[in-house]
mmCIF file with all atom_site columns, C-alpha atoms in Angstrom:
data_model
loop_
_atom_site.group_PDB
_atom_site.id
_atom_site.type_symbol
_atom_site.label_atom_id
_atom_site.label_alt_id
_atom_site.label_comp_id
_atom_site.label_asym_id
_atom_site.label_entity_id
_atom_site.label_seq_id
_atom_site.pdbx_PDB_ins_code
_atom_site.Cartn_x
_atom_site.Cartn_y
_atom_site.Cartn_z
_atom_site.occupancy
_atom_site.B_iso_or_equiv
_atom_site.pdbx_formal_charge
_atom_site.auth_seq_id
_atom_site.auth_comp_id
_atom_site.auth_asym_id
_atom_site.auth_atom_id
_atom_site.pdbx_PDB_model_num
ATOM 1   C CA . UNK A 1 1   ? 31.349 16.303  -36.511 1.00 44.00 ? 1   UNK A CA 1
ATOM 2   C CA . UNK A 1 2   ? 28.941 14.200  -38.573 1.00 45.00 ? 2   UNK A CA 1
ATOM 3   C CA . UNK A 1 3   ? 31.769 13.410  -41.002 1.00 46.00 ? 3   UNK A CA 1
ATOM 4   C CA . UNK A 1 4   ? 33.954 12.058  -38.202 1.00 45.00 ? 4   UNK A CA 1
ATOM 5   C CA . UNK A 1 5   ? 31.166 9.855   -36.885 1.00 45.00 ? 5   UNK A CA 1
ATOM 6   C CA . UNK A 1 6   ? 30.516 8.416   -40.331 1.00 44.00 ? 6   UNK A CA 1
ATOM 7   C CA . UNK A 1 7   ? 34.226 7.653   -40.764 1.00 45.00 ? 7   UNK A CA 1
ATOM 8   C CA . UNK A 1 8   ? 34.313 5.572   -37.575 1.00 45.00 ? 8   UNK A CA 1
ATOM 9   C CA . UNK A 1 9   ? 31.543 3.239   -38.778 1.00 45.00 ? 9   UNK A CA 1
ATOM 10  C CA . UNK A 1 10  ? 31.853 0.212   -41.027 1.00 43.00 ? 10  UNK A CA 1
ATOM 11  C CA . UNK A 1 11  ? 32.604 2.242   -44.172 1.00 41.00 ? 11  UNK A CA 1
ATOM 12  C CA . UNK A 1 12  ? 36.314 1.293   -44.263 1.00 43.00 ? 12  UNK A CA 1
ATOM 13  C CA . UNK A 1 13  ? 35.806 -2.496  -44.221 1.00 41.00 ? 13  UNK A CA 1
ATOM 14  C CA . UNK A 1 14  ? 37.442 -3.144  -47.581 1.00 46.00 ? 14  UNK A CA 1
ATOM 15  C CA . UNK A 1 15  ? 40.762 -1.468  -46.770 1.00 50.00 ? 15  UNK A CA 1
ATOM 16  C CA . UNK A 1 16  ? 43.821 -3.674  -46.258 1.00 49.00 ? 16  UNK A CA 1
ATOM 17  C CA . UNK A 1 17  ? 44.649 -2.205  -42.829 1.00 53.00 ? 17  UNK A CA 1
ATOM 18  C CA . UNK A 1 18  ? 41.138 -2.220  -41.388 1.00 68.00 ? 18  UNK A CA 1
ATOM 19  C CA . UNK A 1 19  ? 40.586 -2.093  -37.646 1.00 74.00 ? 19  UNK A CA 1
ATOM 20  C CA . UNK A 1 20  ? 39.197 -5.652  -37.413 1.00 72.00 ? 20  UNK A CA 1
ATOM 21  C CA . UNK A 1 21  ? 42.511 -7.062  -38.646 1.00 70.00 ? 21  UNK A CA 1
ATOM 22  C CA . UNK A 1 22  ? 44.450 -4.911  -36.192 1.00 73.00 ? 22  UNK A CA 1
ATOM 23  C CA . UNK A 1 23  ? 42.158 -5.892  -33.303 1.00 72.00 ? 23  UNK A CA 1
ATOM 24  C CA . UNK A 1 24  ? 42.498 -9.584  -34.150 1.00 68.00 ? 24  UNK A CA 1
ATOM 25  C CA . UNK A 1 25  ? 46.299 -9.388  -34.241 1.00 67.00 ? 25  UNK A CA 1
ATOM 26  C CA . UNK A 1 26  ? 46.427 -7.425  -30.995 1.00 70.00 ? 26  UNK A CA 1
ATOM 27  C CA . UNK A 1 27  ? 44.003 -9.809  -29.273 1.00 66.00 ? 27  UNK A CA 1
ATOM 28  C CA . UNK A 1 28  ? 45.890 -12.995 -30.183 1.00 63.00 ? 28  UNK A CA 1
ATOM 29  C CA . UNK A 1 29  ? 49.491 -11.793 -30.208 1.00 63.00 ? 29  UNK A CA 1
ATOM 30  C CA . UNK A 1 30  ? 49.527 -8.799  -27.851 1.00 64.00 ? 30  UNK A CA 1
ATOM 31  C CA . UNK A 1 31  ? 50.690 -6.280  -30.456 1.00 63.00 ? 31  UNK A CA 1
ATOM 32  C CA . UNK A 1 32  ? 50.073 -5.132  -33.999 1.00 62.00 ? 32  UNK A CA 1
ATOM 33  C CA . UNK A 1 33  ? 53.717 -5.277  -35.090 1.00 65.00 ? 33  UNK A CA 1
ATOM 34  C CA . UNK A 1 34  ? 54.459 -7.655  -37.990 1.00 68.00 ? 34  UNK A CA 1
ATOM 35  C CA . UNK A 1 35  ? 54.960 -11.284 -37.006 1.00 72.00 ? 35  UNK A CA 1
ATOM 36  C CA . UNK A 1 36  ? 58.022 -13.341 -37.846 1.00 79.00 ? 36  UNK A CA 1
ATOM 37  C CA . UNK A 1 37  ? 58.322 -16.963 -38.889 1.00 83.00 ? 37  UNK A CA 1
ATOM 38  C CA . UNK A 1 38  ? 55.630 -19.229 -40.306 1.00 84.00 ? 38  UNK A CA 1
ATOM 39  C CA . UNK A 1 39  ? 52.754 -17.181 -38.873 1.00 87.00 ? 39  UNK A CA 1
ATOM 40  C CA . UNK A 1 40  ? 53.886 -14.213 -40.976 1.00 88.00 ? 40  UNK A CA 1
ATOM 41  C CA . UNK A 1 41  ? 52.430 -15.943 -44.067 1.00 90.00 ? 41  UNK A CA 1
ATOM 42  C CA . UNK A 1 42  ? 48.975 -15.982 -42.482 1.00 91.00 ? 42  UNK A CA 1
ATOM 43  C CA . UNK A 1 43  ? 49.368 -12.409 -41.271 1.00 88.00 ? 43  UNK A CA 1
ATOM 44  C CA . UNK A 1 44  ? 50.379 -11.197 -44.740 1.00 89.00 ? 44  UNK A CA 1
ATOM 45  C CA . UNK A 1 45  ? 47.424 -12.998 -46.311 1.00 91.00 ? 45  UNK A CA 1
ATOM 46  C CA . UNK A 1 46  ? 45.039 -11.485 -43.772 1.00 89.00 ? 46  UNK A CA 1
ATOM 47  C CA . UNK A 1 47  ? 46.376 -7.945  -44.171 1.00 87.00 ? 47  UNK A CA 1
ATOM 48  C CA . UNK A 1 48  ? 46.423 -8.017  -47.995 1.00 90.00 ? 48  UNK A CA 1
ATOM 49  C CA . UNK A 1 49  ? 43.196 -10.039 -48.385 1.00 91.00 ? 49  UNK A CA 1
ATOM 50  C CA . UNK A 1 50  ? 45.066 -12.635 -50.447 1.00 93.00 ? 50  UNK A CA 1
ATOM 51  C CA . UNK A 1 51  ? 43.772 -16.203 -50.845 1.00 94.00 ? 51  UNK A CA 1
ATOM 52  C CA . UNK A 1 52  ? 45.761 -19.019 -49.261 1.00 94.00 ? 52  UNK A CA 1
ATOM 53  C CA . UNK A 1 53  ? 46.175 -22.662 -50.202 1.00 94.00 ? 53  UNK A CA 1
ATOM 54  C CA . UNK A 1 54  ? 45.958 -24.906 -47.119 1.00 95.00 ? 54  UNK A CA 1
ATOM 55  C CA . UNK A 1 55  ? 46.807 -28.610 -47.370 1.00 94.00 ? 55  UNK A CA 1
ATOM 56  C CA . UNK A 1 56  ? 44.990 -30.677 -44.736 1.00 96.00 ? 56  UNK A CA 1
ATOM 57  C CA . UNK A 1 57  ? 45.561 -34.176 -43.403 1.00 95.00 ? 57  UNK A CA 1
ATOM 58  C CA . UNK A 1 58  ? 43.704 -36.984 -41.680 1.00 90.00 ? 58  UNK A CA 1
ATOM 59  C CA . UNK A 1 59  ? 45.061 -39.835 -39.571 1.00 87.00 ? 59  UNK A CA 1
ATOM 60  C CA . UNK A 1 60  ? 46.937 -41.644 -42.325 1.00 87.00 ? 60  UNK A CA 1
ATOM 61  C CA . UNK A 1 61  ? 47.876 -39.035 -44.926 1.00 89.00 ? 61  UNK A CA 1
ATOM 62  C CA . UNK A 1 62  ? 46.876 -35.979 -46.910 1.00 92.00 ? 62  UNK A CA 1
ATOM 63  C CA . UNK A 1 63  ? 43.120 -35.373 -46.963 1.00 94.00 ? 63  UNK A CA 1
ATOM 64  C CA . UNK A 1 64  ? 42.759 -32.438 -49.345 1.00 95.00 ? 64  UNK A CA 1
ATOM 65  C CA . UNK A 1 65  ? 43.278 -28.749 -50.054 1.00 94.00 ? 65  UNK A CA 1
ATOM 66  C CA . UNK A 1 66  ? 41.335 -25.618 -49.086 1.00 94.00 ? 66  UNK A CA 1
ATOM 67  C CA . UNK A 1 67  ? 41.511 -22.279 -50.892 1.00 94.00 ? 67  UNK A CA 1
ATOM 68  C CA . UNK A 1 68  ? 40.141 -19.235 -49.101 1.00 95.00 ? 68  UNK A CA 1
ATOM 69  C CA . UNK A 1 69  ? 40.594 -15.856 -47.451 1.00 95.00 ? 69  UNK A CA 1
ATOM 70  C CA . UNK A 1 70  ? 42.085 -15.748 -43.950 1.00 94.00 ? 70  UNK A CA 1
ATOM 71  C CA . UNK A 1 71  ? 39.652 -14.243 -41.446 1.00 93.00 ? 71  UNK A CA 1
ATOM 72  C CA . UNK A 1 72  ? 41.495 -15.115 -38.216 1.00 91.00 ? 72  UNK A CA 1
ATOM 73  C CA . UNK A 1 73  ? 44.281 -17.334 -36.894 1.00 91.00 ? 73  UNK A CA 1
ATOM 74  C CA . UNK A 1 74  ? 46.176 -18.027 -33.696 1.00 88.00 ? 74  UNK A CA 1
ATOM 75  C CA . UNK A 1 75  ? 49.574 -19.264 -32.526 1.00 87.00 ? 75  UNK A CA 1
ATOM 76  C CA . UNK A 1 76  ? 48.461 -22.907 -32.766 1.00 92.00 ? 76  UNK A CA 1
ATOM 77  C CA . UNK A 1 77  ? 47.804 -22.458 -36.514 1.00 93.00 ? 77  UNK A CA 1
ATOM 78  C CA . UNK A 1 78  ? 44.040 -22.725 -36.039 1.00 95.00 ? 78  UNK A CA 1
ATOM 79  C CA . UNK A 1 79  ? 42.740 -20.821 -39.066 1.00 96.00 ? 79  UNK A CA 1
ATOM 80  C CA . UNK A 1 80  ? 39.327 -19.395 -39.929 1.00 96.00 ? 80  UNK A CA 1
ATOM 81  C CA . UNK A 1 81  ? 38.822 -19.118 -43.702 1.00 96.00 ? 81  UNK A CA 1
ATOM 82  C CA . UNK A 1 82  ? 35.917 -17.631 -45.612 1.00 96.00 ? 82  UNK A CA 1
ATOM 83  C CA . UNK A 1 83  ? 34.746 -18.138 -49.197 1.00 96.00 ? 83  UNK A CA 1
ATOM 84  C CA . UNK A 1 84  ? 36.476 -21.532 -49.223 1.00 96.00 ? 84  UNK A CA 1
ATOM 85  C CA . UNK A 1 85  ? 36.778 -23.934 -52.151 1.00 95.00 ? 85  UNK A CA 1
ATOM 86  C CA . UNK A 1 86  ? 37.745 -27.369 -50.878 1.00 94.00 ? 86  UNK A CA 1
ATOM 87  C CA . UNK A 1 87  ? 38.867 -30.501 -52.706 1.00 94.00 ? 87  UNK A CA 1
ATOM 88  C CA . UNK A 1 88  ? 39.221 -33.633 -50.638 1.00 95.00 ? 88  UNK A CA 1
ATOM 89  C CA . UNK A 1 89  ? 39.342 -37.416 -50.837 1.00 93.00 ? 89  UNK A CA 1
ATOM 90  C CA . UNK A 1 90  ? 37.427 -40.109 -48.981 1.00 92.00 ? 90  UNK A CA 1
ATOM 91  C CA . UNK A 1 91  ? 38.277 -43.808 -48.981 1.00 90.00 ? 91  UNK A CA 1
ATOM 92  C CA . UNK A 1 92  ? 35.078 -45.821 -49.504 1.00 90.00 ? 92  UNK A CA 1
ATOM 93  C CA . UNK A 1 93  ? 35.041 -49.471 -48.444 1.00 88.00 ? 93  UNK A CA 1
ATOM 94  C CA . UNK A 1 94  ? 32.494 -51.912 -49.869 1.00 86.00 ? 94  UNK A CA 1
ATOM 95  C CA . UNK A 1 95  ? 31.605 -55.264 -48.390 1.00 84.00 ? 95  UNK A CA 1
ATOM 96  C CA . UNK A 1 96  ? 32.450 -58.280 -50.549 1.00 81.00 ? 96  UNK A CA 1
ATOM 97  C CA . UNK A 1 97  ? 29.767 -59.726 -52.808 1.00 73.00 ? 97  UNK A CA 1
ATOM 98  C CA . UNK A 1 98  ? 27.813 -62.531 -51.171 1.00 73.00 ? 98  UNK A CA 1
ATOM 99  C CA . UNK A 1 99  ? 27.929 -64.726 -54.263 1.00 67.00 ? 99  UNK A CA 1
ATOM 100 C CA . UNK A 1 100 ? 31.723 -64.577 -54.631 1.00 64.00 ? 100 UNK A CA 1
ATOM 101 C CA . UNK A 1 101 ? 33.911 -67.449 -53.534 1.00 68.00 ? 101 UNK A CA 1
ATOM 102 C CA . UNK A 1 102 ? 37.556 -67.882 -52.602 1.00 67.00 ? 102 UNK A CA 1
ATOM 103 C CA . UNK A 1 103 ? 39.910 -65.191 -51.336 1.00 65.00 ? 103 UNK A CA 1
ATOM 104 C CA . UNK A 1 104 ? 38.007 -62.362 -53.049 1.00 65.00 ? 104 UNK A CA 1
ATOM 105 C CA . UNK A 1 105 ? 34.909 -63.216 -50.988 1.00 69.00 ? 105 UNK A CA 1
ATOM 106 C CA . UNK A 1 106 ? 36.685 -62.111 -47.801 1.00 76.00 ? 106 UNK A CA 1
ATOM 107 C CA . UNK A 1 107 ? 38.238 -58.865 -49.079 1.00 81.00 ? 107 UNK A CA 1
ATOM 108 C CA . UNK A 1 108 ? 36.590 -55.499 -48.794 1.00 85.00 ? 108 UNK A CA 1
ATOM 109 C CA . UNK A 1 109 ? 36.858 -53.413 -51.956 1.00 87.00 ? 109 UNK A CA 1
ATOM 110 C CA . UNK A 1 110 ? 38.385 -49.967 -51.545 1.00 88.00 ? 110 UNK A CA 1
ATOM 111 C CA . UNK A 1 111 ? 37.810 -46.992 -53.823 1.00 90.00 ? 111 UNK A CA 1
ATOM 112 C CA . UNK A 1 112 ? 39.123 -43.460 -53.441 1.00 90.00 ? 112 UNK A CA 1
ATOM 113 C CA . UNK A 1 113 ? 36.437 -40.813 -54.032 1.00 93.00 ? 113 UNK A CA 1
ATOM 114 C CA . UNK A 1 114 ? 37.302 -37.264 -55.131 1.00 93.00 ? 114 UNK A CA 1
ATOM 115 C CA . UNK A 1 115 ? 35.005 -34.454 -53.991 1.00 95.00 ? 115 UNK A CA 1
ATOM 116 C CA . UNK A 1 116 ? 34.770 -30.688 -54.324 1.00 95.00 ? 116 UNK A CA 1
ATOM 117 C CA . UNK A 1 117 ? 32.646 -28.262 -52.303 1.00 95.00 ? 117 UNK A CA 1
ATOM 118 C CA . UNK A 1 118 ? 32.291 -24.570 -51.502 1.00 97.00 ? 118 UNK A CA 1
ATOM 119 C CA . UNK A 1 119 ? 32.004 -23.447 -47.879 1.00 97.00 ? 119 UNK A CA 1
ATOM 120 C CA . UNK A 1 120 ? 31.078 -19.893 -46.819 1.00 98.00 ? 120 UNK A CA 1
ATOM 121 C CA . UNK A 1 121 ? 33.278 -20.179 -43.711 1.00 97.00 ? 121 UNK A CA 1
ATOM 122 C CA . UNK A 1 122 ? 35.329 -22.903 -42.040 1.00 97.00 ? 122 UNK A CA 1
ATOM 123 C CA . UNK A 1 123 ? 37.572 -23.359 -38.994 1.00 97.00 ? 123 UNK A CA 1
ATOM 124 C CA . UNK A 1 124 ? 40.617 -25.545 -39.637 1.00 97.00 ? 124 UNK A CA 1
ATOM 125 C CA . UNK A 1 125 ? 42.295 -26.916 -36.536 1.00 96.00 ? 125 UNK A CA 1
ATOM 126 C CA . UNK A 1 126 ? 46.059 -26.367 -36.586 1.00 95.00 ? 126 UNK A CA 1
ATOM 127 C CA . UNK A 1 127 ? 46.732 -30.017 -35.846 1.00 95.00 ? 127 UNK A CA 1
ATOM 128 C CA . UNK A 1 128 ? 45.279 -30.990 -39.235 1.00 95.00 ? 128 UNK A CA 1
ATOM 129 C CA . UNK A 1 129 ? 47.177 -28.409 -41.306 1.00 96.00 ? 129 UNK A CA 1
ATOM 130 C CA . UNK A 1 130 ? 50.188 -29.619 -43.280 1.00 94.00 ? 130 UNK A CA 1
ATOM 131 C CA . UNK A 1 131 ? 51.042 -26.602 -45.442 1.00 93.00 ? 131 UNK A CA 1
ATOM 132 C CA . UNK A 1 132 ? 49.944 -22.985 -45.883 1.00 93.00 ? 132 UNK A CA 1
ATOM 133 C CA . UNK A 1 133 ? 50.891 -21.108 -49.032 1.00 92.00 ? 133 UNK A CA 1
ATOM 134 C CA . UNK A 1 134 ? 49.907 -17.778 -50.562 1.00 90.00 ? 134 UNK A CA 1
ATOM 135 C CA . UNK A 1 135 ? 48.012 -18.220 -53.810 1.00 80.00 ? 135 UNK A CA 1
ATOM 136 C CA . UNK A 1 136 ? 50.090 -17.800 -56.940 1.00 64.00 ? 136 UNK A CA 1
ATOM 137 C CA . UNK A 1 137 ? 47.707 -15.478 -58.801 1.00 58.00 ? 137 UNK A CA 1
ATOM 138 C CA . UNK A 1 138 ? 44.835 -15.974 -61.228 1.00 55.00 ? 138 UNK A CA 1
ATOM 139 C CA . UNK A 1 139 ? 44.028 -19.669 -61.474 1.00 56.00 ? 139 UNK A CA 1
ATOM 140 C CA . UNK A 1 140 ? 47.288 -20.741 -59.834 1.00 57.00 ? 140 UNK A CA 1
ATOM 141 C CA . UNK A 1 141 ? 45.589 -22.188 -56.790 1.00 55.00 ? 141 UNK A CA 1
ATOM 142 C CA . UNK A 1 142 ? 43.131 -24.173 -58.916 1.00 58.00 ? 142 UNK A CA 1
ATOM 143 C CA . UNK A 1 143 ? 46.067 -25.622 -60.866 1.00 63.00 ? 143 UNK A CA 1
ATOM 144 C CA . UNK A 1 144 ? 47.775 -26.552 -57.595 1.00 62.00 ? 144 UNK A CA 1
ATOM 145 C CA . UNK A 1 145 ? 44.651 -28.363 -56.428 1.00 59.00 ? 145 UNK A CA 1
ATOM 146 C CA . UNK A 1 146 ? 44.375 -30.186 -59.767 1.00 58.00 ? 146 UNK A CA 1
ATOM 147 C CA . UNK A 1 147 ? 48.033 -31.241 -59.522 1.00 64.00 ? 147 UNK A CA 1
ATOM 148 C CA . UNK A 1 148 ? 47.315 -32.630 -56.071 1.00 61.00 ? 148 UNK A CA 1
ATOM 149 C CA . UNK A 1 149 ? 44.424 -34.690 -57.394 1.00 55.00 ? 149 UNK A CA 1
ATOM 150 C CA . UNK A 1 150 ? 46.258 -35.738 -60.541 1.00 58.00 ? 150 UNK A CA 1
ATOM 151 C CA . UNK A 1 151 ? 43.748 -34.082 -62.866 1.00 56.00 ? 151 UNK A CA 1
ATOM 152 C CA . UNK A 1 152 ? 40.823 -36.149 -61.575 1.00 50.00 ? 152 UNK A CA 1
ATOM 153 C CA . UNK A 1 153 ? 37.361 -34.757 -62.320 1.00 44.00 ? 153 UNK A CA 1
ATOM 154 C CA . UNK A 1 154 ? 35.445 -33.419 -59.344 1.00 43.00 ? 154 UNK A CA 1
#
């Protein structure tokens, strides 16, 4: 009886079909049967513990890419990722120099900044997600992120 009680605890966390995954799928979708369509990519990544590449956007274009493990998701494509590596861009605007004259004195200077950070866990709202893709293997996702940024240093 002690063996059965030990088996019900948290000892099977690392298995692909663990009970947390099943409970999450049943809670959000009403059953544990495999999903169809675009959500099946997230389900497969969650069941197999495979990293996903998520392209995110802001109001006027692509913001960046996130690489991480799917912890949870819902039908609106809201996704919780853990162990996330993110690369993103920010447009910095600088006020014109006070000593400048002419047309350049009125223009704000714009510069695109490239950034990289690691997040232990993040919630991505489905509205801001452009693309979700399974990682292509060892280093494939890093290459995809570098292609997105055109080889810019982080």
